[in-house]
Amino acid sequence: MKFDTPAGPNPIDRMKVVGRAHDRIDGPLKVSGQAAYAFERREPANPAYGWIVGAAVAKGTIRWIDTDEARAAPGVLAVVTARDAGPLGKGDRNTVRLLGGPRIDHYHQAIAVVVAETLEQARAAAALVRVDYDRAAGSFDLDEALKAAPATDDDGKRARADRVGSFETAFAAAPVQLDAEYSTPDHTHAMMEPFASIAQWNGDELELWTSNQMIDWGRSDLARTLNLPKEKIRFHSPYIGGGFGGKLFLRADALMAALGARAVGRAVKIAMPRALMANNSTHRPATRQRIRIGASRDGTITAIAHESGSGDQPGGGPENAIGQTKLLYVGANRLTALRLAVLDLPEGNAMRAPGEAPGMMALEIAMDEMAEKLGMDPVEFRIRNDTQVDPARPERKFSQRQLTRCLTEGADRFGWSNRTARPGQVRDGRWLVGMGVAAAFRNHVSRPSGARVRLDGGIVTVESDMTDIGTGSYTIIAQTAAEMLGVPVEAVVVKLGSSDFPASAGSGGQWGAANATAGVYAACVKLREAVTQRLGLPLDATFANGRVRSGTISQPLSKAGSLVAEDRIEFGELGKTFQLSTFGAHFVEVGVDSYTGATRVRRMLAVCAAGRIINPKSARSQVIGAMTMGVGAALMEELAVDRRFGLFVNHDLASYEVPVHADIPHQEVVFLDEADDKANPMKAKGVGELGLCGVGAAVANAIYNATGIRVRDYPLTLDKYLGQLPQLA
Amino acid sequence: MKAFTYERARDPVAAARAVAARQGARFIAGGTNLLDLMKLEIETPTHLVDVQDLGFDRIEPTAEGGLRIGALVTNTDLAADHRVRRDYGVLSRAILAGASGQLRNKATTAGNLLQRTRCPYFYDTNMACNKRKPGSGCAAIGGYSRQLGVIGVSDTCIATFPGDMAVALRLLDAVVETIDAEGLTRAIPIADFHRLWGNRPEQDTVLRPGELLTSVTLPRPLGGRHHYEKVRDRASYAFALVSVAAVIQPDGTGRVAFGGVAPKPWRVEAAEALLPQGAAAVTARAFQGATPTKDNAFKLPLATRALAAVLAQKD
């Protein structure tokens, strides 16, 4: 089904199942331990266990590697290194090879896998692999590396700054100006389930059970790496314990399991040790951002510039922290630019809301600072500069944009009018109390997505390689099929996460829910045609309550017998004619300890405008999870770089802190009632990343309101406030 | 993890003997720290002597009016004991400020005192660490040191003792009781129990090989207001950046000890005499000679401000 004109009325509009809060259909399996995650599978039987050895240096070469002692250790079946692995390719989406040696590209890059009868034997033997490195100097200091870094586009190709009008002239002439620098640190995904895989070869065919957000990407890149035709690989990932972008791509667990299994001729199971995850895999790159805003005295932005620098391995790309600034606010004169430095730290790549997450952390502090300079309320300042069109191409409208309503409704609900504009004025015992606001913005991405739908005795089975990364995909797909075919959710079986099924949009970039359900919609339209044909009813028959009706004729759906239909949603030019984005507003109240500078969030509210919300319950879970992640980014998350040795030092969950329950207070989420007919037949857009974008800045702005101290360097830890807190009595 | 042998000890002297007799033997009780370190091969004991059947699991009054806490009393039970809550509130609060409910259910009094540092370089076996591998150097010096020590450290090691409970025990002048392979017992004042690193950072405490911790005694209650102020980046389940244990008497005198700053709970009696003059006077004396890094210099003003917060509390 080609989606190239705005969606008209369709069966989803009935909203009998779609649009209603529905418990996760996979919930009982998960809470009772029956949903087998990759490492927990009991099939294939009798697997051997692999343990990954990570490089002990960040850059250099392996002079020699001695695996004799490891091979001789109890239970060991094989040790595979680059020497033994045969010629390997590299996945298109991997910047860096997953198996290092003799060249080492980054710290903890996999250099060997030890396979043994038990996990304990493999782990013990892995410590016996002796490696002598020729350590090379590397580039580990972002600030240093950015001094000579070229300007690039968002793919990392050399490019000039993106300009509209004349920023410099307009900025110089602006009566009110802001010029400020912001920094965000490297972040690790820190998902609960580690990278994990089981690989088994049947002749020259490989079957892999893993934890991956994008089945077709993972399968294709594993095939490229192993120099196999893609068809030789079956790739399964039915349950995923969080990914946050860390599992968008093929990772070392899958490759090493495949290599280990080939070496020992039996299934091999690998979970990546937690201590390896931060440096072995990808991370959200640190940014250094500069924002300049010029405005007239009435608060209208006349000039806006956002520049961001980040670093990555050779051949990698920049963190696109400037994307939202092209679209969020008016301003006739604009400049956006990226710079990309070469770093020998681990590969930088996508983490939840890549680009917008760190970009909004900076931009929305800048907006708060600018509002203060203008003497305007920060809600009012944002509304003043709202736009219904792409500021660079005014002929291009947003498909649907209710930013102003998000801000005003949020302000009403949060009690924003009680905020004291002058900072540092509100006390609650030892706490300094403040409120902050930020806009939320994240683009919606349209991606083709396929599904197969079977009807058998009134039971509908949906098959798709779509993944459920904890988001609720199983449930919303069941709701979609139920709505389309007029059956209860209980009559729908959903099978996901396997290359045996039609390729889908997958999970990432908040594109999963809307596109994958649109693909299911397309397949259901085909199935409806087949059903009506078999029942001898016209195409416009109504599917409801397990029956198919046309005029006075009504037949049970089950009477259609066994049918199967497959289709995929594809997209035309609507996404170019219109700008498809999602919007929101975040409101946060914090207390800052006047003695210690420690910040504790007190209340949070998000108002989201993201098209039709397919399941308000799972969507709310997505948004509160994202808000929690935003609190982490604001207050504590930072991979600490050792610039001498080139590694992230705090590579475990004790030292890389993410919020715990005690950090997260009352969270409220409101979805505006929307349906975006330019997006897809579901009239839905993404929401899972919107919930993160802007949260960090809302926290920062609340801290400023509480203390009068402006910190532009995330995370906003207490040491950055201590020197400016109120004097001790 | 390296393969190891395991035995379950039936009596304390036999346990001590079993550990003293074998190079690389270690006691194990709750295992909440040791097992993690073994999995990472930071610790590689060849033999484990499990002491959990030895019965040191009671809290009893002493003839002197204090309490004797068995070495195997769990953190959960100790924090919840009504006598501890009534007379030694600082101890209960310190324990509850640490770890998580699950860990406190398994962790023992002795194990808590013997927990090892959380220095990230100690935890990464690719990095030089004199504490993990004597003589290999210290990667933390000149590295990422935000969590590390500001006083009492040496040029071989800048790690801290990470615990909370011990800070309260130090404040209360607890005494650690042990037994050795010969059946000889020893009472070690908590002030002397943890070592400053000096040139031997691998040695955390003054315990001798095979010396088994049997109990911790608390002297008579001090009265006064009990405080444990723990400062950290997140609200729970994190090691202290700085913690302050204090008992303040109605006349403004009292005791104060600091956690998260040194190889041991940091208490300077001469500084306590300055409590009536306020927090800044106390910490100026307590942290005289401090050698912070750029990353952790904030701990000094933070200690002052955290103590000020304690002193400002009136109930």
Short mmCIF file of N, CA, C and O in Angstrom, two decimals, chain A residues 114 276 385 423 461:
data_model
loop_
_atom_site.label_atom_id
_atom_site.label_comp_id
_atom_site.label_asym_id
_atom_site.label_seq_id
_atom_site.Cartn_x
_atom_site.Cartn_y
_atom_site.Cartn_z
N VAL A 114 36.21 -17.08 24.01
CA VAL A 114 36.57 -18.39 24.55
C VAL A 114 35.27 -19.17 24.70
O VAL A 114 34.30 -18.68 25.31
N LEU A 276 31.92 -4.80 30.10
CA LEU A 276 32.38 -4.56 28.72
C LEU A 276 31.43 -3.66 27.93
O LEU A 276 31.78 -3.14 26.88
N ASN A 385 7.26 32.72 19.48
CA ASN A 385 8.13 32.31 18.37
C ASN A 385 7.73 30.98 17.73
O ASN A 385 8.51 30.36 17.03
N PRO A 423 14.59 34.32 40.22
CA PRO A 423 15.12 33.06 40.77
C PRO A 423 15.57 33.18 42.22
O PRO A 423 15.83 34.28 42.72
N THR A 461 -3.87 -14.08 13.08
CA THR A 461 -2.46 -14.15 13.46
C THR A 461 -1.68 -13.13 12.63
O THR A 461 -1.77 -13.14 11.40
#
